[in-house]
Amino acid sequence: MKKIALVTDSTADLTPELKEKLNVHVIPLKVRFSQDEFRDGELTPAEFYHRLANSEKLPQSSQPSPSEFEELYRKLLTDHDAIISIHLSSGLSGTLNAANLAKAELSKEIHVLDSKNISLGIGLLVREAARLIAEEHPLPQIIAELKAIREKIVTLFTLDTLEYLHKGGRIGKVPNLLGSFLKVKPIVRVNKEGIYVLQGVARSQDRAIKSIVHAFQELAGSRKPTAFFIAHGAAEAAGERLKSALEETFQMQAAAFTQVGPVIGVHTGPGTLGAAMLFA
C-alpha cells in the first residue's frame, strides 16, 4: 500500500487541532500590509482584523511560489510514495498553477487537485481526503472519489460589504451592489467552477443567517448533509448564531468552528459569516 502525504494551503482555514488530526501539511499564502509581509499564520486572526480596520490601503495577498511547493514536495517524498495536494479554487488564485509547476519539475507521483472552493469548502474536501487515505483505499480510487465529493460540497457566506471583494479584484460573477443598496448583506455562493456568485441579499445579519440556512435547505433537495464547517471573520457571536441555526435545522453538530484567516479575510473583510456543507 502506498504511503500518501496530504497537502493543502492555508486558505483552507483549518484549526490547529484539525491540522494535527488530519495529518495534513499546510503551505502558507502571504498577506502584505505596505512593506510588512506575513505568512498566513504569523498574524492571529484578531491581529489581522485589527490591522485591516486601521490600514489606509487594502492589503495584498499572494500565493506560494513554485519553488516553495517544490521544496515541500521534495521533503515529503523522502518518506512518502505519493502526494495529494488540494488547493484554493483556480478561479480565484494562481496557487493551483504554482503547485502544478512544482509537480512538473518532479518525476514522482504528485496529484494536484483543484478544490473549486474556498476556506471551509477546501477544509471539508481535505477532511474527506484524510479519511480515504486512513482507510487505505488505492490512490486512483481516492482521486476519483475526491473529484466526486468536490461536487457535493456547498459553500455559502455573507459579507458586511462587497467593498473588499471589489477592491481585491475577486468579485467573480457577483454584481457590484455597493451603489445599489445601503447596508445590504450579500449572500454569496461558490459555484461549480469555483467562482463567487450572488445567492441573495438580506437587510440585516440575522436575516442573512436565516437566508443561509434556507439556501442550504433549498440546495440540499432530497440529499442529506453528512458534515458542515462554520467560519467567521471577527464575528464570533454571529458565527455562533449561524452554527446553532444550522445544527437545529439539520439535527447534527458542526464538525468545525473557526475563523476566516488573513488571506481570505483580505477579500471578504470583517463581519463575514460562512458555512460549507457536504451532502451525501
Short mmCIF file of C-alpha atoms in Angstrom, two decimals:
data_model
loop_
_atom_site.label_atom_id
_atom_site.label_comp_id
_atom_site.label_asym_id
_atom_site.label_seq_id
_atom_site.Cartn_x
_atom_site.Cartn_y
_atom_site.Cartn_z
CA MET A 1 0.00 0.00 0.00
CA LYS A 2 1.35 3.40 -0.98
CA LYS A 3 2.23 5.84 1.78
CA ILE A 4 0.41 9.05 0.81
CA ALA A 5 1.11 12.57 2.08
CA LEU A 6 -1.73 15.10 2.19
CA VAL A 7 -1.06 18.77 1.40
CA THR A 8 -3.29 21.83 1.33
CA ASP A 9 -2.80 25.57 1.61
CA SER A 10 -3.60 27.96 4.43
CA THR A 11 -6.79 29.24 2.80
CA ALA A 12 -8.48 26.01 3.96
CA ASP A 13 -8.71 27.79 7.34
CA LEU A 14 -8.23 24.58 9.31
CA THR A 15 -7.92 24.84 13.07
CA PRO A 16 -4.62 23.66 14.61
CA GLU A 17 -6.50 20.71 16.08
CA LEU A 18 -7.87 19.67 12.69
CA LYS A 19 -4.46 20.02 11.01
CA GLU A 20 -2.99 17.63 13.54
CA LYS A 21 -5.94 15.23 13.45
CA LEU A 22 -5.95 15.06 9.64
CA ASN A 23 -2.14 14.84 9.42
CA VAL A 24 -2.15 17.48 6.68
CA HIS A 25 0.82 19.58 5.59
CA VAL A 26 -0.18 23.22 5.06
CA ILE A 27 1.69 25.59 2.75
CA PRO A 28 1.03 29.23 3.65
CA LEU A 29 -0.07 32.04 1.39
CA LYS A 30 1.04 35.55 2.29
CA VAL A 31 -0.54 38.90 3.05
CA ARG A 32 1.23 42.26 2.73
CA PHE A 33 0.43 45.49 4.57
CA SER A 34 2.52 48.16 2.79
CA GLN A 35 6.09 46.98 3.42
CA ASP A 36 5.21 44.31 6.00
CA GLU A 37 4.67 40.82 4.61
CA PHE A 38 3.33 37.98 6.74
CA ARG A 39 2.92 34.30 6.02
CA ASP A 40 -0.56 33.06 6.79
CA GLY A 41 -0.41 32.03 10.44
CA GLU A 42 2.13 34.63 11.55
CA LEU A 43 -0.71 37.01 12.43
CA THR A 44 -3.55 35.78 14.58
CA PRO A 45 -7.00 36.49 13.11
CA ALA A 46 -7.51 39.13 15.81
CA GLU A 47 -4.22 40.86 14.91
CA PHE A 48 -5.04 40.70 11.21
CA TYR A 49 -8.54 42.19 11.51
CA HIS A 50 -7.19 44.94 13.78
CA ARG A 51 -4.60 45.82 11.14
CA LEU A 52 -7.21 45.62 8.38
CA ALA A 53 -9.53 48.02 10.20
CA ASN A 54 -6.71 50.52 10.72
CA SER A 55 -4.98 50.21 7.34
CA GLU A 56 -5.26 53.11 4.88
CA LYS A 57 -4.63 50.80 1.92
CA LEU A 58 -6.15 47.39 1.30
CA PRO A 59 -3.50 44.73 1.96
CA GLN A 60 -2.43 42.41 -0.83
CA SER A 61 -2.44 38.62 -0.78
CA SER A 62 -0.01 36.43 -2.70
CA GLN A 63 0.33 32.74 -3.46
CA PRO A 64 3.25 30.42 -2.67
CA SER A 65 5.92 30.24 -5.37
CA PRO A 66 6.52 27.05 -7.38
CA SER A 67 9.87 26.72 -5.59
CA GLU A 68 8.13 26.72 -2.20
CA PHE A 69 5.84 23.92 -3.38
CA GLU A 70 8.79 22.03 -4.83
CA GLU A 71 10.71 22.28 -1.56
CA LEU A 72 7.76 20.86 0.39
CA TYR A 73 7.09 18.11 -2.16
CA ARG A 74 10.75 17.02 -2.19
CA LYS A 75 10.79 16.85 1.60
CA LEU A 76 7.59 14.77 1.75
CA LEU A 77 8.73 12.40 -0.99
CA THR A 78 11.71 11.31 1.08
CA ASP A 79 9.35 9.17 3.18
CA HIS A 80 6.13 9.02 1.12
CA ASP A 81 5.33 7.28 -2.15
CA ALA A 82 2.80 9.85 -3.38
CA ILE A 83 1.26 13.23 -2.58
CA ILE A 84 -2.31 14.51 -2.83
CA SER A 85 -2.26 18.32 -2.90
CA ILE A 86 -5.63 20.11 -2.61
CA HIS A 87 -5.85 23.86 -3.15
CA LEU A 88 -7.84 27.06 -3.40
CA SER A 89 -10.04 27.38 -6.48
CA SER A 90 -8.08 28.10 -9.66
CA GLY A 91 -10.84 30.57 -10.50
CA LEU A 92 -9.75 32.76 -7.59
CA SER A 93 -5.99 32.28 -7.26
CA GLY A 94 -2.86 31.12 -9.05
CA THR A 95 -1.97 28.79 -6.16
CA LEU A 96 -3.00 25.69 -8.09
CA ASN A 97 -0.86 26.73 -11.05
CA ALA A 98 2.17 27.14 -8.78
CA ALA A 99 1.60 23.64 -7.40
CA ASN A 100 1.35 22.21 -10.92
CA LEU A 101 4.59 23.94 -11.97
CA ALA A 102 6.34 22.34 -8.99
CA LYS A 103 4.82 18.97 -9.86
CA ALA A 104 6.22 19.25 -13.41
CA GLU A 105 9.74 19.57 -12.01
CA LEU A 106 9.48 16.27 -10.15
CA SER A 107 9.05 12.79 -11.57
CA LYS A 108 7.33 11.39 -8.52
CA GLU A 109 3.62 10.69 -8.10
CA ILE A 110 2.03 14.02 -7.19
CA HIS A 111 -1.68 14.61 -7.67
CA VAL A 112 -2.73 18.29 -7.60
CA LEU A 113 -6.47 18.78 -7.15
CA ASP A 114 -8.47 21.96 -7.68
CA SER A 115 -10.92 22.18 -4.77
CA LYS A 116 -13.06 24.62 -6.79
CA ASN A 117 -13.77 26.14 -3.41
CA ILE A 118 -12.51 28.43 -0.66
CA SER A 119 -11.89 28.30 3.07
CA LEU A 120 -14.05 25.69 4.78
CA GLY A 121 -15.10 24.19 1.45
CA ILE A 122 -11.45 23.25 0.93
CA GLY A 123 -11.30 22.07 4.53
CA LEU A 124 -14.19 19.65 4.06
CA LEU A 125 -12.54 18.16 0.97
CA VAL A 126 -9.24 17.80 2.85
CA ARG A 127 -11.10 16.09 5.69
CA GLU A 128 -12.52 13.54 3.25
CA ALA A 129 -9.09 13.03 1.67
CA ALA A 130 -7.62 12.27 5.09
CA ARG A 131 -10.40 9.75 5.73
CA LEU A 132 -9.84 7.96 2.42
CA ILE A 133 -6.08 7.84 2.98
CA ALA A 134 -6.57 6.45 6.50
CA GLU A 135 -8.91 3.79 5.11
CA GLU A 136 -6.07 2.76 2.74
CA HIS A 137 -8.04 2.95 -0.48
CA PRO A 138 -6.00 2.64 -3.70
CA LEU A 139 -4.67 6.01 -4.88
CA PRO A 140 -6.67 6.11 -8.17
CA GLN A 141 -9.86 5.41 -6.21
CA ILE A 142 -9.07 8.20 -3.73
CA ILE A 143 -8.57 10.72 -6.53
CA ALA A 144 -11.78 9.64 -8.27
CA GLU A 145 -13.79 9.81 -5.03
CA LEU A 146 -12.41 13.25 -4.16
CA LYS A 147 -13.49 14.59 -7.55
CA ALA A 148 -16.99 13.24 -6.89
CA ILE A 149 -17.07 14.58 -3.31
CA ARG A 150 -15.95 18.00 -4.57
CA GLU A 151 -19.25 18.32 -6.44
CA LYS A 152 -21.23 17.63 -3.26
CA ILE A 153 -19.79 20.48 -1.18
CA VAL A 154 -21.75 23.74 -0.98
CA THR A 155 -20.17 26.90 0.45
CA LEU A 156 -22.23 29.95 1.36
CA PHE A 157 -21.19 33.11 3.15
CA THR A 158 -22.46 36.58 3.92
CA LEU A 159 -20.45 39.78 3.99
CA ASP A 160 -20.89 43.11 5.71
CA THR A 161 -19.98 44.70 2.38
CA LEU A 162 -18.80 43.79 -1.12
CA GLU A 163 -16.13 46.50 -0.84
CA TYR A 164 -13.28 44.09 -0.11
CA LEU A 165 -14.18 41.63 -2.88
CA HIS A 166 -14.50 44.52 -5.30
CA LYS A 167 -11.24 46.27 -4.34
CA GLY A 168 -9.34 42.98 -4.25
CA GLY A 169 -10.46 42.04 -7.75
CA ARG A 170 -12.18 38.84 -6.55
CA ILE A 171 -15.74 39.92 -7.32
CA GLY A 172 -16.28 36.91 -9.62
CA LYS A 173 -19.81 36.85 -11.03
CA VAL A 174 -21.22 38.84 -8.11
CA PRO A 175 -22.63 42.18 -9.31
CA ASN A 176 -21.21 45.17 -7.52
CA LEU A 177 -24.17 46.16 -5.35
CA LEU A 178 -22.39 48.93 -3.49
CA GLY A 179 -24.09 51.66 -5.47
CA SER A 180 -27.48 49.96 -5.46
CA PHE A 181 -28.08 49.10 -1.83
CA LEU A 182 -27.29 50.65 1.51
CA LYS A 183 -26.46 48.35 4.41
CA VAL A 184 -27.15 45.28 2.29
CA LYS A 185 -25.76 41.92 3.40
CA PRO A 186 -24.91 40.00 0.21
CA ILE A 187 -25.11 36.21 0.42
CA VAL A 188 -22.52 34.62 -1.82
CA ARG A 189 -22.15 31.05 -3.06
CA VAL A 190 -19.13 29.37 -4.60
CA ASN A 191 -20.37 27.80 -7.85
CA LYS A 192 -19.25 24.58 -9.56
CA GLU A 193 -16.48 26.45 -11.38
CA GLY A 194 -15.11 27.77 -8.10
CA ILE A 195 -16.28 31.36 -8.73
CA TYR A 196 -18.30 33.65 -6.46
CA VAL A 197 -21.94 34.13 -7.47
CA LEU A 198 -24.69 36.07 -5.72
CA GLN A 199 -27.14 33.81 -3.91
CA GLY A 200 -29.26 36.59 -2.45
CA VAL A 201 -29.28 39.68 -0.24
CA ALA A 202 -30.51 40.46 3.26
CA ARG A 203 -31.09 43.68 5.16
CA SER A 204 -29.55 42.55 8.44
CA GLN A 205 -27.13 40.00 9.79
CA ASP A 206 -29.89 37.96 11.43
CA ARG A 207 -31.83 37.86 8.16
CA ALA A 208 -28.65 36.84 6.37
CA ILE A 209 -28.24 33.92 8.77
CA LYS A 210 -31.82 32.82 8.10
CA SER A 211 -31.22 33.17 4.36
CA ILE A 212 -28.09 30.99 4.53
CA VAL A 213 -29.98 28.27 6.39
CA HIS A 214 -32.85 28.45 3.90
CA ALA A 215 -30.43 28.36 0.95
CA PHE A 216 -28.78 25.20 2.30
CA GLN A 217 -32.22 23.60 2.64
CA GLU A 218 -33.09 24.50 -0.96
CA LEU A 219 -29.73 23.39 -2.35
CA ALA A 220 -29.93 20.12 -0.42
CA GLY A 221 -33.07 18.98 -2.20
CA SER A 222 -33.54 15.33 -1.28
CA ARG A 223 -29.91 14.95 -0.16
CA LYS A 224 -28.88 14.72 3.47
CA PRO A 225 -25.86 16.59 4.86
CA THR A 226 -23.06 14.46 6.29
CA ALA A 227 -20.90 17.26 7.75
CA PHE A 228 -20.56 21.02 7.89
CA PHE A 229 -17.98 23.59 8.97
CA ILE A 230 -18.61 27.15 10.21
CA ALA A 231 -16.27 30.15 9.97
CA HIS A 232 -16.45 33.84 10.83
CA GLY A 233 -14.31 36.91 10.31
CA ALA A 234 -14.16 38.83 13.59
CA ALA A 235 -17.82 37.99 14.22
CA GLU A 236 -17.79 35.16 16.76
CA ALA A 237 -21.21 35.83 18.32
CA ALA A 238 -22.90 35.88 14.91
CA GLY A 239 -20.93 32.77 13.95
CA GLU A 240 -22.35 31.02 17.00
CA ARG A 241 -25.87 32.03 15.93
CA LEU A 242 -25.30 30.59 12.45
CA LYS A 243 -23.86 27.43 13.99
CA SER A 244 -26.88 26.99 16.29
CA ALA A 245 -29.34 27.63 13.45
CA LEU A 246 -27.73 25.05 11.17
CA GLU A 247 -27.40 22.49 13.97
CA GLU A 248 -31.07 22.87 14.87
CA THR A 249 -32.25 22.76 11.25
CA PHE A 250 -30.19 19.75 10.16
CA GLN A 251 -30.09 17.97 13.54
CA MET A 252 -26.33 17.48 13.56
CA GLN A 253 -23.31 19.11 15.18
CA ALA A 254 -20.88 21.33 13.31
CA ALA A 255 -17.66 19.43 12.62
CA ALA A 256 -15.58 22.62 12.96
CA PHE A 257 -15.96 26.23 14.11
CA THR A 258 -13.12 28.53 13.15
CA GLN A 259 -12.11 31.98 11.96
CA VAL A 260 -11.58 33.14 8.40
CA GLY A 261 -7.83 33.59 8.04
CA PRO A 262 -5.96 36.65 6.74
CA VAL A 263 -5.62 35.66 3.07
CA ILE A 264 -9.35 35.04 2.60
CA GLY A 265 -10.14 37.88 5.01
CA VAL A 266 -8.35 40.38 2.77
CA HIS A 267 -11.09 39.81 0.20
CA THR A 268 -14.09 39.29 2.49
CA GLY A 269 -13.43 41.75 5.31
CA PRO A 270 -14.64 41.75 8.92
CA GLY A 271 -18.16 40.59 9.69
CA THR A 272 -18.00 37.62 7.34
CA LEU A 273 -20.05 34.53 8.25
CA GLY A 274 -19.89 31.32 6.28
CA ALA A 275 -20.54 27.62 6.20
CA ALA A 276 -19.55 24.74 3.97
CA MET A 277 -21.74 21.64 3.87
CA LEU A 278 -21.07 18.20 2.42
CA PHE A 279 -24.08 16.29 1.12
CA ALA A 280 -24.41 12.55 0.65
#
